[in-house]
GROMACS .gro file of C-alpha atoms in nm:
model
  301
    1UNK     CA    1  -1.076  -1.185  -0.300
    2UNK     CA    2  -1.092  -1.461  -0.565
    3UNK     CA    3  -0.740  -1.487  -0.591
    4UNK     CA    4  -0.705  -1.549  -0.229
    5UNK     CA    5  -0.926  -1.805  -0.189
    6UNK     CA    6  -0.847  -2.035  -0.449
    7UNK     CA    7  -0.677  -2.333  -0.279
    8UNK     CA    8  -0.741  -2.190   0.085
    9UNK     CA    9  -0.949  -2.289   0.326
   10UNK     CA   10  -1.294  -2.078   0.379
   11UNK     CA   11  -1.617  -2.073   0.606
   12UNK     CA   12  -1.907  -2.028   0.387
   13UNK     CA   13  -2.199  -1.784   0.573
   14UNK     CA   14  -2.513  -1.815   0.425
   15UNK     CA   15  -2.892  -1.716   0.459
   16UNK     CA   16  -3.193  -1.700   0.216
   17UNK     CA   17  -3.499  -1.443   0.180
   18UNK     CA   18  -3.718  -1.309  -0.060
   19UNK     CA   19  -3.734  -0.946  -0.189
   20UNK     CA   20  -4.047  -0.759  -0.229
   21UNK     CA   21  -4.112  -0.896  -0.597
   22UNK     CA   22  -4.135  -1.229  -0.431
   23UNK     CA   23  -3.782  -1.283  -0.606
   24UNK     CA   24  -3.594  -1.571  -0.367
   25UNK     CA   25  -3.195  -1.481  -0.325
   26UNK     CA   26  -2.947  -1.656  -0.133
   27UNK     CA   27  -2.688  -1.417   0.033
   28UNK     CA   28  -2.366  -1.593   0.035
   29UNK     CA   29  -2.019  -1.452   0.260
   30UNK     CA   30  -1.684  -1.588   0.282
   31UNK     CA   31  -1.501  -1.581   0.591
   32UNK     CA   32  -1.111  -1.678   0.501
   33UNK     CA   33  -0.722  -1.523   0.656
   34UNK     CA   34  -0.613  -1.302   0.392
   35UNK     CA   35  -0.233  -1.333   0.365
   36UNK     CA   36  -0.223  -0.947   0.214
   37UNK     CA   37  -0.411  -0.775   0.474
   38UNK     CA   38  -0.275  -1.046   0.761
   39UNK     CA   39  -0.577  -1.081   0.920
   40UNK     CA   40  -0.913  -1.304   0.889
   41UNK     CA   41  -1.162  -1.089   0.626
   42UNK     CA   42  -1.584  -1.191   0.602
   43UNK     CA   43  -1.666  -1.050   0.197
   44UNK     CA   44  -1.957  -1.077   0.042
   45UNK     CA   45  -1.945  -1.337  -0.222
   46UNK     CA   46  -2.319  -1.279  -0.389
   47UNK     CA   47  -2.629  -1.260  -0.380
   48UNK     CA   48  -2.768  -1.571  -0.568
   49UNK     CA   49  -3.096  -1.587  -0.719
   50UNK     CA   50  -3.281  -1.942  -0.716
   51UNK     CA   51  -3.593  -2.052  -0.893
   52UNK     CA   52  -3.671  -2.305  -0.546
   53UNK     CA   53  -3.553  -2.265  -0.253
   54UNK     CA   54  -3.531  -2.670  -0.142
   55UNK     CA   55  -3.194  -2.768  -0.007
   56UNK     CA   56  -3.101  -2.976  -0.323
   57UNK     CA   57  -3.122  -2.694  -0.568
   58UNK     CA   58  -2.957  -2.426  -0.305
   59UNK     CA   59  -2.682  -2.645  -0.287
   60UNK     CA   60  -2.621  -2.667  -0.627
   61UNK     CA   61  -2.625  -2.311  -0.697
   62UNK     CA   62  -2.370  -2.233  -0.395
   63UNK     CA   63  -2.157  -2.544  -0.569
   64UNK     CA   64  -2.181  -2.428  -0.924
   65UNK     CA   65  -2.132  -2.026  -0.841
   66UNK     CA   66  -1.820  -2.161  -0.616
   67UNK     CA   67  -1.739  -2.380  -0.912
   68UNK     CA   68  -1.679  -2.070  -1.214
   69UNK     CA   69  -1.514  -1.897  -0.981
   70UNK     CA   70  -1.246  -2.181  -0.956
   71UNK     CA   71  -1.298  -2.238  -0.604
   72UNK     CA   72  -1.358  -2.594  -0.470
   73UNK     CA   73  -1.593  -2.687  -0.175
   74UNK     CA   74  -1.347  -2.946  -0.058
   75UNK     CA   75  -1.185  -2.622   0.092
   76UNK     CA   76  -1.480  -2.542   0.313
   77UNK     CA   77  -1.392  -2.550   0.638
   78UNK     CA   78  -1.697  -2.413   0.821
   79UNK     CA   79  -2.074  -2.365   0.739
   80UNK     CA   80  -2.262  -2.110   0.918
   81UNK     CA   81  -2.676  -2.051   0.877
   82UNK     CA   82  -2.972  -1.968   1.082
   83UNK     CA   83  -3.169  -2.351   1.241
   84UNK     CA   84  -3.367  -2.438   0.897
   85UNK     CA   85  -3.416  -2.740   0.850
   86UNK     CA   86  -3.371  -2.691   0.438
   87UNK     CA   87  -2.986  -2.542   0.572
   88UNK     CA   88  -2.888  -2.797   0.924
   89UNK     CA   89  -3.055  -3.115   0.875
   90UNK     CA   90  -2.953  -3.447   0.930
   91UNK     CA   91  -3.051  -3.536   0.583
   92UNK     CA   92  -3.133  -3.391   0.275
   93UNK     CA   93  -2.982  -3.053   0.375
   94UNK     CA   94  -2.712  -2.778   0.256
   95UNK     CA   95  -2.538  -2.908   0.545
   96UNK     CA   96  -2.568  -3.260   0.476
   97UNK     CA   97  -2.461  -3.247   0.091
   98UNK     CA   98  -2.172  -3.024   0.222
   99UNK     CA   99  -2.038  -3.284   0.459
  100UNK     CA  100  -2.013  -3.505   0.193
  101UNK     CA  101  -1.795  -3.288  -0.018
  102UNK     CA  102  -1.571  -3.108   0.270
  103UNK     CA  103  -1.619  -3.442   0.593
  104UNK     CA  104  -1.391  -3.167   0.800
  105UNK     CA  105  -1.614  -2.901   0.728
  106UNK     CA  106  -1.761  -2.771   1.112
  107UNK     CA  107  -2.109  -2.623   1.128
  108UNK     CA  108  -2.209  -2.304   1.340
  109UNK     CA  109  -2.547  -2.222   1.303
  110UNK     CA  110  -2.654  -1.831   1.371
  111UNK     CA  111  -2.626  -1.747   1.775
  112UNK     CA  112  -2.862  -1.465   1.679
  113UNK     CA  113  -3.079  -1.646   1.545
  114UNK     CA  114  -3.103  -1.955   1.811
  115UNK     CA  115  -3.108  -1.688   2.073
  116UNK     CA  116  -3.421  -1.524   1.889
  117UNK     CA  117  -3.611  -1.871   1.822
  118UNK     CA  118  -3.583  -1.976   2.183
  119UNK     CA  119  -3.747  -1.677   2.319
  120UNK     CA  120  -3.965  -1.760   2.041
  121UNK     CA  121  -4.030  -2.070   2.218
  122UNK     CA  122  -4.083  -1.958   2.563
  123UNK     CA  123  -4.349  -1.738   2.475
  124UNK     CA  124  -4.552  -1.989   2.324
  125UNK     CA  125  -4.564  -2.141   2.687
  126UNK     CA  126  -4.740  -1.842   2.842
  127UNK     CA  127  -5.047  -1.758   2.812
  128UNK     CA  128  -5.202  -1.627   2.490
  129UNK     CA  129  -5.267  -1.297   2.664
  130UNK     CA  130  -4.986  -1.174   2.650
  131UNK     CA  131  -4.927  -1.265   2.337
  132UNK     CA  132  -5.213  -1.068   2.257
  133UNK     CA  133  -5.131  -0.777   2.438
  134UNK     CA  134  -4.778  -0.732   2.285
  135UNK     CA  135  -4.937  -0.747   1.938
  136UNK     CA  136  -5.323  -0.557   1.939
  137UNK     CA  137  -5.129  -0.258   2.208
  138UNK     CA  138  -4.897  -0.144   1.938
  139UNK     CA  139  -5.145  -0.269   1.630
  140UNK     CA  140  -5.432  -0.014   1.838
  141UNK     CA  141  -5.195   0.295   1.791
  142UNK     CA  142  -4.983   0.224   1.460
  143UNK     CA  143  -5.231   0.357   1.207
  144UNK     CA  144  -5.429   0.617   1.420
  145UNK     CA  145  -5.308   0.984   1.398
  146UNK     CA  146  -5.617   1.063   1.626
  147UNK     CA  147  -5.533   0.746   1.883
  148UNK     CA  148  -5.193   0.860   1.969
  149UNK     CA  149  -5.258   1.177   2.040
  150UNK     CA  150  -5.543   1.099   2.292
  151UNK     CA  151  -5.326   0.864   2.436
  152UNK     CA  152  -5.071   1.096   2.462
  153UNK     CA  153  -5.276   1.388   2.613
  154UNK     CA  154  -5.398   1.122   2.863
  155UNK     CA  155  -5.011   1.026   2.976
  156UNK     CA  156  -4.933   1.368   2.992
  157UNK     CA  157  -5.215   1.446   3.225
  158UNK     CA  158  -5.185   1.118   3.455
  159UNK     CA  159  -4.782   1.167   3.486
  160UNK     CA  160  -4.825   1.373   3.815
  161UNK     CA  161  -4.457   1.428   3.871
  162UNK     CA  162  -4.432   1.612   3.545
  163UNK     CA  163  -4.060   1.457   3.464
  164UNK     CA  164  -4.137   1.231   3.178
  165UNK     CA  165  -4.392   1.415   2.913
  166UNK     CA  166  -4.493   1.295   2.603
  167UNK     CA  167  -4.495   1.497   2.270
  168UNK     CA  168  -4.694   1.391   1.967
  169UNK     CA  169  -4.518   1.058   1.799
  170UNK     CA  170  -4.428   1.083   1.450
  171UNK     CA  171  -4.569   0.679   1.432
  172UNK     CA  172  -4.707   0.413   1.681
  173UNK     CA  173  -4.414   0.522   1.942
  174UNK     CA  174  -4.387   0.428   2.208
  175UNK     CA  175  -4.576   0.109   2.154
  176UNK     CA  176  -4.336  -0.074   1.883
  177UNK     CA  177  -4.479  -0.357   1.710
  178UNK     CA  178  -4.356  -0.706   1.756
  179UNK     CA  179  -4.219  -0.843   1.469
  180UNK     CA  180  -4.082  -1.197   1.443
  181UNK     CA  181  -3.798  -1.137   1.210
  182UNK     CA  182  -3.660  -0.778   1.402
  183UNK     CA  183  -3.525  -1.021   1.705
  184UNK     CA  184  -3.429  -0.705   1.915
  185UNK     CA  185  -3.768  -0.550   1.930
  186UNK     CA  186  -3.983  -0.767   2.214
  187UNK     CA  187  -3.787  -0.689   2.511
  188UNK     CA  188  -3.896  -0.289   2.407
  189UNK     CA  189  -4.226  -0.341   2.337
  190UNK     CA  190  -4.244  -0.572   2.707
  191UNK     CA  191  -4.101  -0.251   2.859
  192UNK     CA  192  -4.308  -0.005   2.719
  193UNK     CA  193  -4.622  -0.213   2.755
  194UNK     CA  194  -4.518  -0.257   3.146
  195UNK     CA  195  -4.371   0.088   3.192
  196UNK     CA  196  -4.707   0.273   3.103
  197UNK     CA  197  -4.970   0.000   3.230
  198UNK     CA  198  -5.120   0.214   3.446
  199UNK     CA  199  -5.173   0.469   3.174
  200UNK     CA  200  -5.301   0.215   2.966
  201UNK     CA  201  -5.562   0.052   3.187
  202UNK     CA  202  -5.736   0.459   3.240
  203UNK     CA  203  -5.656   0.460   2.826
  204UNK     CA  204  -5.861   0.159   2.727
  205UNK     CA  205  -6.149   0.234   2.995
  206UNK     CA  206  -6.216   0.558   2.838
  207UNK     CA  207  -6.141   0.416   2.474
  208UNK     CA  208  -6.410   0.152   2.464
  209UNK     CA  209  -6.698   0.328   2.566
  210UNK     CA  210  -6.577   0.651   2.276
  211UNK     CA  211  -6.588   0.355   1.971
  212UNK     CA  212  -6.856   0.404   1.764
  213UNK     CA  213  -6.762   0.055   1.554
  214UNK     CA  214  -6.895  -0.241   1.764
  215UNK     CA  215  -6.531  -0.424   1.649
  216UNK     CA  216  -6.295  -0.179   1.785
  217UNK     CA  217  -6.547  -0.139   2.082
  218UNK     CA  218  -6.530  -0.515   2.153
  219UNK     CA  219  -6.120  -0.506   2.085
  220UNK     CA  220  -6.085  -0.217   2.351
  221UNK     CA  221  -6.287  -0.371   2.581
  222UNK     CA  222  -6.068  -0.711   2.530
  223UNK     CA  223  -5.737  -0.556   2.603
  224UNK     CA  224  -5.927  -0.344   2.897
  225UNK     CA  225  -6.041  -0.663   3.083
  226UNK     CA  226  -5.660  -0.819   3.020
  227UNK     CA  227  -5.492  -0.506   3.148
  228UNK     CA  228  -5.735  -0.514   3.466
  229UNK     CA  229  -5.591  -0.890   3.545
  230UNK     CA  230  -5.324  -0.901   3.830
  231UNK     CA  231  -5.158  -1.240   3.642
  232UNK     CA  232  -5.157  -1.052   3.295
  233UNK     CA  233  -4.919  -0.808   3.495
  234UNK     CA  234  -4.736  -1.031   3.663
  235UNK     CA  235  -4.659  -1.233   3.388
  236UNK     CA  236  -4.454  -0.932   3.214
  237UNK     CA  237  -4.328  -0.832   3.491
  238UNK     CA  238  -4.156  -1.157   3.524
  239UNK     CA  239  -4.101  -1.181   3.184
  240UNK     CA  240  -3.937  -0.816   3.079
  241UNK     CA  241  -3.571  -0.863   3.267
  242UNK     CA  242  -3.557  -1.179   3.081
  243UNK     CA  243  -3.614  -1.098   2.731
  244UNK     CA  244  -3.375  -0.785   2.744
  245UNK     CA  245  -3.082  -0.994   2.876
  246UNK     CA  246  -3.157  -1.276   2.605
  247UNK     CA  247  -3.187  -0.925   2.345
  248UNK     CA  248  -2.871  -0.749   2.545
  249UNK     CA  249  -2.633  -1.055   2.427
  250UNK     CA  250  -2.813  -1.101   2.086
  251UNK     CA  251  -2.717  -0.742   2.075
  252UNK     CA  252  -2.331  -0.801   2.135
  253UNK     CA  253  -2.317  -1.113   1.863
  254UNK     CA  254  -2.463  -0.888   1.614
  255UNK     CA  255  -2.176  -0.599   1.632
  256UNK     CA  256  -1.924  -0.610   1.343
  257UNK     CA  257  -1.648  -0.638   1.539
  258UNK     CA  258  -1.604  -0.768   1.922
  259UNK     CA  259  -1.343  -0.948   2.106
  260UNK     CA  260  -1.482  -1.344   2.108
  261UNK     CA  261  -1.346  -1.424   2.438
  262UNK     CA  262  -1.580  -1.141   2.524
  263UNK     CA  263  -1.885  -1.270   2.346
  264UNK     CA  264  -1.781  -1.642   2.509
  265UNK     CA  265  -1.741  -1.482   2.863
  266UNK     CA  266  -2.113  -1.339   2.802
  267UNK     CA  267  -2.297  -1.650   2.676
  268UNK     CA  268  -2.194  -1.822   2.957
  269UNK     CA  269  -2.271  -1.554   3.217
  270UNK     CA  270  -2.625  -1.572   3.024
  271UNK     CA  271  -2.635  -1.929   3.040
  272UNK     CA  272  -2.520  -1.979   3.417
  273UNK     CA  273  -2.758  -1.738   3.512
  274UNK     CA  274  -3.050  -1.878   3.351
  275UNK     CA  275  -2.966  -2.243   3.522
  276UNK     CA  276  -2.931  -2.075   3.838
  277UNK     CA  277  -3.292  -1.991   3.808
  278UNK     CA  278  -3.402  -2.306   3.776
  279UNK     CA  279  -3.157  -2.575   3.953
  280UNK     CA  280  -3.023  -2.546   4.272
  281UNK     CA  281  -2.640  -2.584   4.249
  282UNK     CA  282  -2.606  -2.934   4.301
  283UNK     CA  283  -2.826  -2.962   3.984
  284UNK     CA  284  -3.155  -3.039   4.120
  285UNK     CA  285  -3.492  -2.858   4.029
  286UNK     CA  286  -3.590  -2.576   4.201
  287UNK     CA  287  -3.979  -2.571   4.325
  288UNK     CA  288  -4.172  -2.316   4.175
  289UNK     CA  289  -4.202  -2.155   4.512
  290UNK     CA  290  -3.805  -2.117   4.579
  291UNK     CA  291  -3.735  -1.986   4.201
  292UNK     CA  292  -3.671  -1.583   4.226
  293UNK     CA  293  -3.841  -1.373   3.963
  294UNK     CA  294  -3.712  -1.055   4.096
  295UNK     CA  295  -3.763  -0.778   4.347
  296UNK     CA  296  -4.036  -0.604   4.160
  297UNK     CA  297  -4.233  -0.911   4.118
  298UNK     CA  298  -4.238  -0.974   4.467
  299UNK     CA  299  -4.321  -0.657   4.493
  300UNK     CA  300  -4.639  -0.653   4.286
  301UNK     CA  301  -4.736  -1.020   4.430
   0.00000   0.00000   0.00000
């Protein structure tokens, strides 16, 4: 790999964590065409570990790693990270310091991770409900043997039909918990939370008045009261079809390998349908009255 990319042009992909011994690395790949394989190859080039993790000293471990290795920045062609501002900003950046070394260098910043952040975003604008409810529903079952399995026995009992039965989870399934760094996981803890509401609602009205601590009483009866509002509802209702199209194309950039006139074709599907939402199509605003939020939310209304 070395060999090769002496002298040729590469695309440096890069992203920065921390390990559980609070250890900061900086996981560096090389995108470049390899002229023995005939075809464009993404290696792993290391995993760097850095005392600081401001942009001036990531930069200069990138440079200096790239440096022994006999490989000159000046060949960087593109720069791709996830929207910090220690990686993408206008100054004092990776980015920034990189321009000045490679000025043809292009910068693609992490679809994934934009994707993730702006759902991120949108959520912040509801109400704090339902951020509540997507975190204390699965944080209620995750470390309760004894929880699950009454709410199972309830399910099991309320499903009528007798087509969908629970069995004992192994751990807080099928409540996931939201996690802001696992960007596929809020669209199924939405569903789940929507799917069994109804369960939920008889599940917390028996729940509170069984707690024998006046905290967990006071928690159950919280989530209780939130399950038992209409808008709460609503609100996911709305909200569920959304999130798992923004996760279903996070999904697709994610793969290893998939055609990228594909992956185009499907962000702008995504984005055209999200406008069309909003703006009528000669561009003006919809009213909140003529937007559609789907059959089963007029069906609920």
């Amino acid at each position: 790999m070395l060999d090769e990319l002496r002298d040729k042009p590469f695309t440096l992909l890069i992203d920065e964590s921390t390990d559980v011994g609070t250890t900061k690395l900086l996981c560096v790949c090389v995108r470049y065409v390899s002229l023995k394989k005939k075809e464009i190859c993404t290696s792993f080039f290391g995993l760097l570990s850095v005392i600081d993790t401001t942009s001036e000293v990531l930069f200069n471990t990138i440079r200096d790693e790239l440096t022994a290795c006999g490989i000159s920045l000046s060949n960087c062609i593109g720069f791709a990270s996830d929207n910090a501002s220690a990686m993408i900003g206008e100054k004092n950046s990776i980015w920034s310091q990189l321009r000045e070394a490679s000025p043809n260098c292009i910068q693609m910043r992490y679809l994934c991770h934009s994707l993730a952040l702006s759902i991120q975003h949108a959520f912040g604008k509801l109400p704090s409900n339902i951020g509540f409810l997507l975190s204390e529903i699965p944080g209620w079952f995750s470390n309760s043997n004894q929880r699950r399995d009454a709410y199972v026995s309830l399910f099991n009992v309320m499903n009528e039909a007798g087509d969908v039965e629970l069995t004992r989870p192994v751990d807080s399934l099928p409540f996931e918990k939201l996690s802001a760094t696992r960007w596929l996981v809020r669209g199924k803890v939405l569903y789940s939370i929507l799917t069994h509401w109804e369960k939920l609602k008889a599940y917390f009205a028996c729940t509170e008045l069984a707690q024998s601590r006046a905290d967990a009483r006071y928690k159950a009866r919280m989530i209780k009261e939130m399950l038992n509002d209409k808008n709460n509802f609503l609100y996911i209702v709305s909200a569920t079809p959304i999130v798992q199209e923004f996760e279903r194309v996070n999904a697709l950039f994610q793969k290893t390998k998939e055609d990228p006139h594909t992956l185009t074709t499907e962000l702008v599907i995504h984005q055209r349908s999200l406008h069309a939402r909003l703006f009528h199509p000669d561009g003006s605003e919809k009213s909140m009255e003529s937007i559609e939020f789907g059959a089963k939310f007029q069906q609920e209304n």
